[in-house]
Coordinates of C-alpha atoms in Angstrom, one line a residue:
X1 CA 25.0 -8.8 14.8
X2 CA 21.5 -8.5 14.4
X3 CA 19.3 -5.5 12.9
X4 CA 16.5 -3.5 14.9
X5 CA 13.2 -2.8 13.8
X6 CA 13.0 0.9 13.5
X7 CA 10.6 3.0 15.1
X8 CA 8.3 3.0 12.2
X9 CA 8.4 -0.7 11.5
X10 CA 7.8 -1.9 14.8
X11 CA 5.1 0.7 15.4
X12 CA 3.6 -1.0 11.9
X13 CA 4.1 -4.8 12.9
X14 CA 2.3 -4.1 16.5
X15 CA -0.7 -2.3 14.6
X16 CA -1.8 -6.0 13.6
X17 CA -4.4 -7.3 15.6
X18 CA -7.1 -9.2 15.6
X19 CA -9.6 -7.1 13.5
X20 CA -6.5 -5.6 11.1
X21 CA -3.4 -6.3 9.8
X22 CA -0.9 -4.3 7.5
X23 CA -0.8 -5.8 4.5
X24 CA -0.3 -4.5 1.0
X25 CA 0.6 -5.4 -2.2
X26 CA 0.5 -5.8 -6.1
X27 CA -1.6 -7.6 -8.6
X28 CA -0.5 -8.0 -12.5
X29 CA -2.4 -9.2 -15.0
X30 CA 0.5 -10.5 -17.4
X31 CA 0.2 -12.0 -21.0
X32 CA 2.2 -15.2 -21.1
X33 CA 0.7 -15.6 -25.0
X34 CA 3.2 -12.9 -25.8
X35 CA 6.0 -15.4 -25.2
X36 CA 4.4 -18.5 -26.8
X37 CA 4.4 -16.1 -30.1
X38 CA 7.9 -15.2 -29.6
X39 CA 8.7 -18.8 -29.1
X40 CA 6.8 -20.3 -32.3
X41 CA 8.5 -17.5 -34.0
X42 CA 11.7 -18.9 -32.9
X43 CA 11.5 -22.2 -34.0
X44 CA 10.9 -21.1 -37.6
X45 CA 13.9 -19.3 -37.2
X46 CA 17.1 -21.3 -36.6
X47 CA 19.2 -18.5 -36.3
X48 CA 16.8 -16.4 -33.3
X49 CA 17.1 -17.9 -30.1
X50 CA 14.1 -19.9 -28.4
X51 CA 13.2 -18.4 -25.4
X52 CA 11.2 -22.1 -24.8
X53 CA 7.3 -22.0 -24.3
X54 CA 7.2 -23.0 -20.4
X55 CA 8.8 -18.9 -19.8
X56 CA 6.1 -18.0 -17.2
X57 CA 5.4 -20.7 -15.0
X58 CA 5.3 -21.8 -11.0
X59 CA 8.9 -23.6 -11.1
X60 CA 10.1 -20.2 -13.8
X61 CA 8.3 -17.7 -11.3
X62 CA 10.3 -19.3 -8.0
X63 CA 13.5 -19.6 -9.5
X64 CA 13.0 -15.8 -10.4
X65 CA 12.1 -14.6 -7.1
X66 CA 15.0 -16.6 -5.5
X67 CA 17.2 -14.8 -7.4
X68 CA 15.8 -11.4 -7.2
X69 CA 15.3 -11.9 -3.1
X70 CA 19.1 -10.7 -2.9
X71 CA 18.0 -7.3 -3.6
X72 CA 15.7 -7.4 -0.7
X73 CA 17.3 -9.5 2.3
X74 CA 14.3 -8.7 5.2
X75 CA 12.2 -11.3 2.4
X76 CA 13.9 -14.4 3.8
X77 CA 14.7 -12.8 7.3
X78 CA 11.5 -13.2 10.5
X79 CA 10.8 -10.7 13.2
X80 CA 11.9 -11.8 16.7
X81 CA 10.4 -10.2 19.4
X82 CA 12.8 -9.4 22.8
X83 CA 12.0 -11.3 26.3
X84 CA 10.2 -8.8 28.3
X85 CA 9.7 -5.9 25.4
X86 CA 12.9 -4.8 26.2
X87 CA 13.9 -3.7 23.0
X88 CA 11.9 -3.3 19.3
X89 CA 11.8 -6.6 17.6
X90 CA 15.0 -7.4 15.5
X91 CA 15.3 -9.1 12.0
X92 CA 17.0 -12.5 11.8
X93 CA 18.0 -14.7 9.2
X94 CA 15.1 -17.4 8.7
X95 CA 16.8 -20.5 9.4
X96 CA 13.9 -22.9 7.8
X97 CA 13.3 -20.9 4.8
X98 CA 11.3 -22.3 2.8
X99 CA 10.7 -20.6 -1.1
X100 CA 7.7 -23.0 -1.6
X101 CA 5.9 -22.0 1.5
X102 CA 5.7 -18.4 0.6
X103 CA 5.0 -18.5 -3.9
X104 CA 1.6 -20.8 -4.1
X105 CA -0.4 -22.0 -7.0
X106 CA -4.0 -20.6 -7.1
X107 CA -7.0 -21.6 -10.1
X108 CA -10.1 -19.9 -10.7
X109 CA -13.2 -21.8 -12.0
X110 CA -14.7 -21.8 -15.1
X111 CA -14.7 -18.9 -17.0
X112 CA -12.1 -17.6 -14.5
X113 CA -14.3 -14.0 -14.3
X114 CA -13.1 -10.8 -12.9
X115 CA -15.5 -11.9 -10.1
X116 CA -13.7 -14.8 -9.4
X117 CA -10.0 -13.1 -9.5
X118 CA -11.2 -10.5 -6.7
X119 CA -13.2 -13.0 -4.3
X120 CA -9.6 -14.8 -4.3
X121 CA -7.9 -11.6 -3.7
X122 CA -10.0 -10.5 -0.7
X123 CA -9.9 -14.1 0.8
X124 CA -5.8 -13.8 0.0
X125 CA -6.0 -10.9 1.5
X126 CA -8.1 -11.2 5.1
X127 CA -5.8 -14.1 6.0
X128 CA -3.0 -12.7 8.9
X129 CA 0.7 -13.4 8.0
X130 CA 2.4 -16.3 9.8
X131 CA 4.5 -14.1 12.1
X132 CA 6.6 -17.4 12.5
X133 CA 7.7 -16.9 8.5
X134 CA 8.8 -14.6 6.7
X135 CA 5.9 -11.7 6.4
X136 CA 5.0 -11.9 2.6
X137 CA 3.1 -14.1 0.0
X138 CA 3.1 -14.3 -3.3
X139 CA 0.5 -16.5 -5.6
X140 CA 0.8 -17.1 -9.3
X141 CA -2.9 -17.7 -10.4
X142 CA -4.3 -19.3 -13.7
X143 CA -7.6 -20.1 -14.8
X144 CA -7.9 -16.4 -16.1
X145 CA -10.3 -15.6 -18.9
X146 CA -8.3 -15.1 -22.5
X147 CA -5.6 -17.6 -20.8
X148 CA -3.9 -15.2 -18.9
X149 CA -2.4 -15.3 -15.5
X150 CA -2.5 -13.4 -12.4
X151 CA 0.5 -12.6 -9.7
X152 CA -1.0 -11.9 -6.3
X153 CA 1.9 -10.5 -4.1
X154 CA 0.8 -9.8 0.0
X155 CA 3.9 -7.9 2.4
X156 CA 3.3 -6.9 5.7
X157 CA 3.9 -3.3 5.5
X158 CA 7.1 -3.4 8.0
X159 CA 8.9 -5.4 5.1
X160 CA 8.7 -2.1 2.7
X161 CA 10.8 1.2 3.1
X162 CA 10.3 3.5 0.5
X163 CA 12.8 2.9 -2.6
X164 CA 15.3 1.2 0.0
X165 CA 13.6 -1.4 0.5
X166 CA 11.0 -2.4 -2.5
X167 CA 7.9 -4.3 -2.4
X168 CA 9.2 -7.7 -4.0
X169 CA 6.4 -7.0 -7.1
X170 CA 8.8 -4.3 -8.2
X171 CA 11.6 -6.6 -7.6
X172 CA 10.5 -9.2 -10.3
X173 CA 9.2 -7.0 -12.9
X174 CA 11.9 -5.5 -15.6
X175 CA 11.3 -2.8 -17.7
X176 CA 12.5 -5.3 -20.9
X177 CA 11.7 -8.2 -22.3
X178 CA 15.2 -9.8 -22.1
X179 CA 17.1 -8.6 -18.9
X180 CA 20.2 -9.6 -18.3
X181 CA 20.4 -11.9 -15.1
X182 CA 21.6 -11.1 -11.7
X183 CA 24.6 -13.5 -10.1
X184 CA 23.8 -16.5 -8.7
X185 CA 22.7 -15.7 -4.8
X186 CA 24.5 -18.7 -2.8
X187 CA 22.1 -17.6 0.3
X188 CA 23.4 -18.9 3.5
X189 CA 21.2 -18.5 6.6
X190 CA 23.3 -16.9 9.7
X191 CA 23.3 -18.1 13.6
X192 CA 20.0 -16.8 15.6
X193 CA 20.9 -15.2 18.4
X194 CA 19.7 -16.7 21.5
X195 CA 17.0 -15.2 23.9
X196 CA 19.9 -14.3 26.7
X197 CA 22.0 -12.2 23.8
X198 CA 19.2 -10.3 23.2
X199 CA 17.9 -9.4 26.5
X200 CA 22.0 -8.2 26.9
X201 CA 22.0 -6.6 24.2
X202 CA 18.6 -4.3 24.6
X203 CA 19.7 -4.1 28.1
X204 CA 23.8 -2.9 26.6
X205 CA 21.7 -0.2 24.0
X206 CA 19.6 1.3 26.3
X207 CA 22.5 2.1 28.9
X208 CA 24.5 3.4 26.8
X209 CA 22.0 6.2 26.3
X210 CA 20.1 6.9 29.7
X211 CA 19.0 10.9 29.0
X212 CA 17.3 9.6 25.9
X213 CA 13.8 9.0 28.1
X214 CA 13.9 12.3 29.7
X215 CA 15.0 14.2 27.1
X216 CA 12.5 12.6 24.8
X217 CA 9.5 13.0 27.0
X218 CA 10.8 17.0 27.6
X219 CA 12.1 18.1 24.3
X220 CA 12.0 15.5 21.5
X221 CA 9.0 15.0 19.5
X222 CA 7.2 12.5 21.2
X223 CA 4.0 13.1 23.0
X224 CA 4.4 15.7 25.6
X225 CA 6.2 18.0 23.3
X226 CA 3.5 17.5 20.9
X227 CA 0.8 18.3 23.3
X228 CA 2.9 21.7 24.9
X229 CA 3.2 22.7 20.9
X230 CA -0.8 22.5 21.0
X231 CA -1.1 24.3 24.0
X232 CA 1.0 27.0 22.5
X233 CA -0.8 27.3 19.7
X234 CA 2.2 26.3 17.7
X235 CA 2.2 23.2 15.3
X236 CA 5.8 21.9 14.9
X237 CA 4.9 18.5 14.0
X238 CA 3.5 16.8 10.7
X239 CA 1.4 14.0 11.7
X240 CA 0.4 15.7 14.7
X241 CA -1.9 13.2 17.3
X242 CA -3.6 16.5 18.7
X243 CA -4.1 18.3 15.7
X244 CA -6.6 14.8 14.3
X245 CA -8.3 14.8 16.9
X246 CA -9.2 19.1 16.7
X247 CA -9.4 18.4 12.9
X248 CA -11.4 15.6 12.5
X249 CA -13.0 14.2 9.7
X250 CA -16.4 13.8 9.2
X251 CA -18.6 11.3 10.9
X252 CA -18.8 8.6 8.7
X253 CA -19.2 4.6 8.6
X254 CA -15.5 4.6 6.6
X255 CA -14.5 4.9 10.2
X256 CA -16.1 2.1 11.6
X257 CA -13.8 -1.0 13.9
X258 CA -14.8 -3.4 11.2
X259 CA -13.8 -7.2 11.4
X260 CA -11.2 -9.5 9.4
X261 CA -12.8 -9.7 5.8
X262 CA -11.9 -8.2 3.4
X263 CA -13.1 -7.7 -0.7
X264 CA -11.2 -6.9 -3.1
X265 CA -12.3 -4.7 -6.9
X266 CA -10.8 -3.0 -9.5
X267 CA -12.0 -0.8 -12.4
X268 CA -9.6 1.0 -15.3
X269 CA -10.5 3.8 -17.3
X270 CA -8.4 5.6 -20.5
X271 CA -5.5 8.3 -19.3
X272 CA -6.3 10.1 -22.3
X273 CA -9.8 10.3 -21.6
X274 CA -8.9 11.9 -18.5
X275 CA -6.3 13.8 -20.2
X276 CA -8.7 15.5 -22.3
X277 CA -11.2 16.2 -19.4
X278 CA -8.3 17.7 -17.1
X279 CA -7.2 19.8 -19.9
X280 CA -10.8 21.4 -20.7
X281 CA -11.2 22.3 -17.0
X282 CA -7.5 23.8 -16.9
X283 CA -6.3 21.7 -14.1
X284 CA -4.3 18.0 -13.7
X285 CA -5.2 14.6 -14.0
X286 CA -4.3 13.7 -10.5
X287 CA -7.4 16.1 -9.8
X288 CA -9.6 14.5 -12.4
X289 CA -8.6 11.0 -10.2
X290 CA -10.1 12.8 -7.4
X291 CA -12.8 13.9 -8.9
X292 CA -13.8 10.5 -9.8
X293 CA -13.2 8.9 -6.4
X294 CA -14.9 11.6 -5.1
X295 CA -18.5 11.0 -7.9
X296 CA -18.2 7.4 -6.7
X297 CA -18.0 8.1 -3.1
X298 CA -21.0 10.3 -3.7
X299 CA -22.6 7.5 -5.6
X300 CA -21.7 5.2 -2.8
X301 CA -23.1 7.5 -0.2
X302 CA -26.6 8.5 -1.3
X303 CA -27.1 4.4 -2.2
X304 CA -27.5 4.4 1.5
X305 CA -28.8 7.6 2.7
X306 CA -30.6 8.7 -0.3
X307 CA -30.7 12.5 1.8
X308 CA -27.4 13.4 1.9
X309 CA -27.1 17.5 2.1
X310 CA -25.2 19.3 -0.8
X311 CA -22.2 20.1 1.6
X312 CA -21.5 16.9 2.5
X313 CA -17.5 15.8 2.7
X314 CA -15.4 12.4 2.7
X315 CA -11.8 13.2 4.1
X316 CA -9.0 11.8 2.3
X317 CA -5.2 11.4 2.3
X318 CA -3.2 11.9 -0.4
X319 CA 0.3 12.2 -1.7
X320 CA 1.7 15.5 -1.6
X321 CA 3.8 15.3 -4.6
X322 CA 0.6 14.9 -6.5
X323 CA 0.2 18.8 -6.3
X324 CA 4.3 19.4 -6.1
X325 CA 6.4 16.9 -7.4
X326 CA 9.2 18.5 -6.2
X327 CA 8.8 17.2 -2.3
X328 CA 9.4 13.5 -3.5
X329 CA 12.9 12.9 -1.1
X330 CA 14.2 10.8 -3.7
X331 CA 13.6 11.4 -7.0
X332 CA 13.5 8.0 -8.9
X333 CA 14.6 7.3 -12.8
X334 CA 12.2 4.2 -12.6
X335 CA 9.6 4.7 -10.0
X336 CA 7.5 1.5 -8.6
X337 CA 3.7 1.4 -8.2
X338 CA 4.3 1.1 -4.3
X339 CA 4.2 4.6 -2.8
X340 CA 4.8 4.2 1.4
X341 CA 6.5 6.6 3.7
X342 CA 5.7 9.7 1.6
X343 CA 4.7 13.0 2.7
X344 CA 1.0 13.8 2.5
X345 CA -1.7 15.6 3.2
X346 CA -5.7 15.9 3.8
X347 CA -8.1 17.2 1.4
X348 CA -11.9 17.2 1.7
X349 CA -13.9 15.4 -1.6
X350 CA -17.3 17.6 -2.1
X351 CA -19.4 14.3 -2.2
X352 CA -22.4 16.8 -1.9
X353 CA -22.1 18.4 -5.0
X354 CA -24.3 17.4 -8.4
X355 CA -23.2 18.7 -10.7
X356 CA -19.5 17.1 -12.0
X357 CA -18.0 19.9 -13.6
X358 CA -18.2 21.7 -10.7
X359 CA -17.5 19.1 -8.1
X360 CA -14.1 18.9 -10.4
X361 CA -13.3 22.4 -10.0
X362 CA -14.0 22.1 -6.2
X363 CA -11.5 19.1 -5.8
X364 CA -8.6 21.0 -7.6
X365 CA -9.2 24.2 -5.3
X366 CA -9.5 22.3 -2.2
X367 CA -6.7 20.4 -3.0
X368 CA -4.2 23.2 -4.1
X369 CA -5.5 25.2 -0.9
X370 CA -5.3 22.1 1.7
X371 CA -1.5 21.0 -0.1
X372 CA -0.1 24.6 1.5
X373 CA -1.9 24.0 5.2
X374 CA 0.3 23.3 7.8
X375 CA -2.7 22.0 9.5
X376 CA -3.5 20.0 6.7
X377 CA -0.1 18.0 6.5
X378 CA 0.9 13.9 6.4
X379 CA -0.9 11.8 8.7
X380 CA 0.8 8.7 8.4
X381 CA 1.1 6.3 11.1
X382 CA 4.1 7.8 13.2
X383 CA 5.2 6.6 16.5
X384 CA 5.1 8.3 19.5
X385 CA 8.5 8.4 21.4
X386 CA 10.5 7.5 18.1
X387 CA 13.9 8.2 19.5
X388 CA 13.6 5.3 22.3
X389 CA 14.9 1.7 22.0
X390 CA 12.6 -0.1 24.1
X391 CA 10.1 -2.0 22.5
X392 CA 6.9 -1.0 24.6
X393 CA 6.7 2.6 23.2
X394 CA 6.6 1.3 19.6
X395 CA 3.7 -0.7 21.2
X396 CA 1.9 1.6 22.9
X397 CA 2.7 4.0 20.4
X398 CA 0.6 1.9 17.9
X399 CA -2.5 1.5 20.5
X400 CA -2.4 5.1 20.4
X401 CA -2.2 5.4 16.7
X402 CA -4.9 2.9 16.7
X403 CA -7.0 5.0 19.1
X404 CA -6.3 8.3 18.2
X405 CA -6.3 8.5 14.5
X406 CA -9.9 6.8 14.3
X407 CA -11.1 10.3 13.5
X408 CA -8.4 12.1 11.5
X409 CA -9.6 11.1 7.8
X410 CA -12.1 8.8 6.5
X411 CA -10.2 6.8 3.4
X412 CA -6.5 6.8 2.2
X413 CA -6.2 7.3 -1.5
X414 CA -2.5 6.0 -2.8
X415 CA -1.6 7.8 -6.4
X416 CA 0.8 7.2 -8.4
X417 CA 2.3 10.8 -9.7
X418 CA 4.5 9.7 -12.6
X419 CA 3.7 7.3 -15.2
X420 CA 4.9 3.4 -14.8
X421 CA 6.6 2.4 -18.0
X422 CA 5.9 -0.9 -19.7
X423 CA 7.1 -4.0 -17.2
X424 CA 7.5 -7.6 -17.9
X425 CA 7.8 -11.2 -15.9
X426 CA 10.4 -13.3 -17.5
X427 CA 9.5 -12.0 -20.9
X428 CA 5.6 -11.6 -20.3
X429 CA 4.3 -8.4 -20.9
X430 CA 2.3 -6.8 -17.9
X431 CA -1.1 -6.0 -19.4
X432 CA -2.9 -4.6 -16.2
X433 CA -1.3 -3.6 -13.2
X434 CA -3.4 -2.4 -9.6
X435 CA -1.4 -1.4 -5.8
X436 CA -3.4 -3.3 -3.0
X437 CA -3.6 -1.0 -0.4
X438 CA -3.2 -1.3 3.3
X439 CA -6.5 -1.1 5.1
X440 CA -5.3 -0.6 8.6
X441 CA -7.2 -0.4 11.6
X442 CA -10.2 1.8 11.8
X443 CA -10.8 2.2 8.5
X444 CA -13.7 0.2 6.1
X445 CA -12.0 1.4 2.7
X446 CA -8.4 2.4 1.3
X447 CA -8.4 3.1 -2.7
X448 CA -5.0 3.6 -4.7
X449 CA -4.6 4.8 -8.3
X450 CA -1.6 3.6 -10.8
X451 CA -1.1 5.5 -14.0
X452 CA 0.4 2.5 -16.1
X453 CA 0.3 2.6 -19.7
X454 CA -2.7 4.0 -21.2
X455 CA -5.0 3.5 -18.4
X456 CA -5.4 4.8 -14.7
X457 CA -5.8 1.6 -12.8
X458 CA -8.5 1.9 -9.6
X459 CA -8.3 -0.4 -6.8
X460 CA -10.5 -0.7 -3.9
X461 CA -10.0 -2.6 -0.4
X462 CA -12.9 -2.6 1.7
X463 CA -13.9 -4.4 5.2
X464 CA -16.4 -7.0 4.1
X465 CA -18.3 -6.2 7.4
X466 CA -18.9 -2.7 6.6
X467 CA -19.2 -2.2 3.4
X468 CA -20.9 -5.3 1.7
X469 CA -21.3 -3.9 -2.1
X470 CA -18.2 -2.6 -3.2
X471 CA -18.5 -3.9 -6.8
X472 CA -20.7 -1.6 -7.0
X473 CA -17.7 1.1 -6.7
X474 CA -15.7 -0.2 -9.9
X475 CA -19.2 0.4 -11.7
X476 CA -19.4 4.3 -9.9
X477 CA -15.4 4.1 -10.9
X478 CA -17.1 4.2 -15.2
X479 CA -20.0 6.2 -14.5
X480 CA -18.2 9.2 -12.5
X481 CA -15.5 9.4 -16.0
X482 CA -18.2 9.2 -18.1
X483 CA -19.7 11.9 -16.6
X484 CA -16.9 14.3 -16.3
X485 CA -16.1 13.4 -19.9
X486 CA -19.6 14.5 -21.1
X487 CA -19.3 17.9 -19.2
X488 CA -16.1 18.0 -20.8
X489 CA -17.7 18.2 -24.5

């Protein structure tokens, strides 16, 4: 028996082409030192177990994820597409699977700079997924200044499902130093099915429901039904295709086709620096995040067009729970760093404005006012035609997306709204820890924010073709906290 794509992964793995794909991902700094200590430590000590110097390592990290892969089955599994488009793609056992192929050694030069980490990162990163493999990637890099060493994961964004189905960083990471190890996972691949089972069995599915297209098209929530809920004046649907294009963003180059390349920066600042500023102003942290993006899209901005007016906006996504946690649909003992599938909503950033303190109190107000718009609700990538079985609605579906949503926000900001605890890697504490956002079709930039330890951790994608300094951005990233934290006293 094989396992259909939904709706909102096939709608995903048809978004690639050949200017975008859907990748995301993690990177952690981790401190194998840590380990070496605890290992000297042991061999003074005959009575304290030696934990063995070699703890983090390429041959340690594989045997880890091989084990851990149990816990998420679509990580050794390919996408088969259906003769014809009869049906969405379905997931199949890989039969070749190969552990090797997908975990990969990586170096920097000499002095292994933060330079050098993110021009590996954004070359990782522009490369397409071989859709013949398994869609994910994972590097364990060295060379790092201070001898410490760098995991690059890269999943195609059909692969991850909320909490259900985790991205495989949160899968190797353990919240302590000595976890207790899962059973061995005696993995054996099952039959493919041939090309003839599946054309019968797309051809068996969607007979056994023939109304499904009619009543789709006349009362479900595809496309007609969203465009007679328009005409009617009445929005019934979050995500709404017709309400981004009445809404739309402004007119900005974060809109722009792009190409394949990609770069790749980060930049961390104190929480309790923040902390301090969001509570002089009387507001949260998750707006003082804003409030930076939005000084460093301002700084950004006037570097090119040095006469930008004073009510100039930047249209972003963001999480909903960041203004009410209380609409996360599962609430999570141990949340993970990789936030997908959750509601969310559109705010405007008041890149125009000087002055910071200011420009902070606008960000909170907008965002409190926009969080309670129906009209302002989650514009995630949603198929058209979800209830249908055949695989060229999810296709056209994403064209449409593709098309469609050019103009219904300029950047996606991804923000972690509860704290990570401390994680480790066999052992090795995680010192630094960034989510590699998706940058998905028609959009130059896509920023996320993780709140892990006692630092808020920035990370910028950014099409290479478009915009062509975004260093510069970790650098607005310091000078937009250090201006909020002046105003703050």
């Amino acid at each position: 028996m094989v396992t259909r794509l939904s709706p909102r992964d096939a709608m995903y793995y048809f978004l690639d082409d050949s200017r975008s794909t859907t990748h995301l991902g993690a990177l952690l700094i981790v401190e194998p030192a840590a380990v070496d200590a605890t290992a000297a430590d042991a061999e003074t000590d005959a009575s304290a177990p030696a934990p063995g110097r070699s703890t983090l390592d390429y041959s340690a990290l594989v045997s880890l994820v091989e084990n851990r892969l149990q816990l998420v089955p679509r990580y050794r599994q390919v996408v088969r597409e259906v003769s014809l488009g009869l049906a969405r793609p379905v997931w199949i056992d890989d039969p070749d699977f190969d552990i090797n192929f997908h975990i990969r050694r990586a170096g920097l030069p000499r002095p292994g700079g933060t330079f050098d980490l993110d021009d590996l990162i954004a070359r990782v990163m522009s490369r397409p997924l071989d859709r013949t493999r398994p869609l994910w990637e994972m590097y364990l890099i060295e060379g790092l200044t201070d001898g410490r060493l760098a995991i690059l994961t890269k999943s195609h964004r059909c692969l991850i499902d909320d909490s259900r189905s985790p991205e495989i960083s949160e899968i190797i990471c353990d919240g302590i130093d000595v976890p207790a190890p899962l059973p061995e996972d005696l993995w054996m691949p099952g039959a493919p099915p041939g090309d003839s089972s599946l054309v019968v069995g797309a051809l068996a599915e969607a007979l056994s429901r023939p109304g499904d297209l009619v009543e789709t098209m006349m009362h479900g929530n595809g496309l007609v039904s969203e465009m007679r809920s328009a005409v009617g004046s009445s929005v019934r649907r979050i995500g709404d295709v017709v309400r981004q294009l009445t809404d739309s963003a402004p007119r900005s180059p974060l809109n722009s086709p792009g190409t394949t390349t990609r770069s790749f920066t980060t930049a961390k600042i104190p929480r309790r620096g923040c902390a301090k500023v969001a509570a002089h102003h009387g507001c949260t942290v998750n707006d003082v995040e804003l409030a930076i993006i939005s000084g460093v899209m301002r700084k950004w901005m006037l570097s090119f067009d040095p006469a930008g007016g004073p009510t100039d906006t930047v249209r972003a996504v963001v999480p909903l729970s960041t203004r009410d946690p209380g609409v996360e649909r599962i609430v999570e003992n141990n949340p993970g760093w990789i936030n997908v599938g959750k509601p969310s909503f559109v705010t405007d950033l008041p890149v125009g404005e000087s002055n910071p303190s200011v420009r902070l109190a606008q960000v909170a107000g907008l965002a409190n006012r926009y969080a309670q718009s129906s009209r302002r609700m989650s514009v995630e990538p949603s198929p058209l035609f979800s209830e249908l079985g055949v695989a060229p609605f999810p296709e056209i579906s994403s064209r449409a997306f593709r098309s469609l949503n050019s103009r219904g926000y300029n950047v996606p900001v991804e923000m972690s709204t509860t704290p990570v605890a401390g994680r480790f890697v066999l052992g090795a504490p995680v010192f630094e820890m960034f989510a590699v956002p998706t940058l998905v079709s028609q959009r130059a930039l896509a920023i996320s924010v993780v709140e892990y330890g006692d630092h808020l951790h920035f990370a910028f994608v950014a099409d290479r073709g478009v915009i062509d300094d975004l260093p510069a951005m970790a650098d607005y990233v310091f000078e937009s906290f250090e201006e909020l934290s002046s105003s703050s006293g």
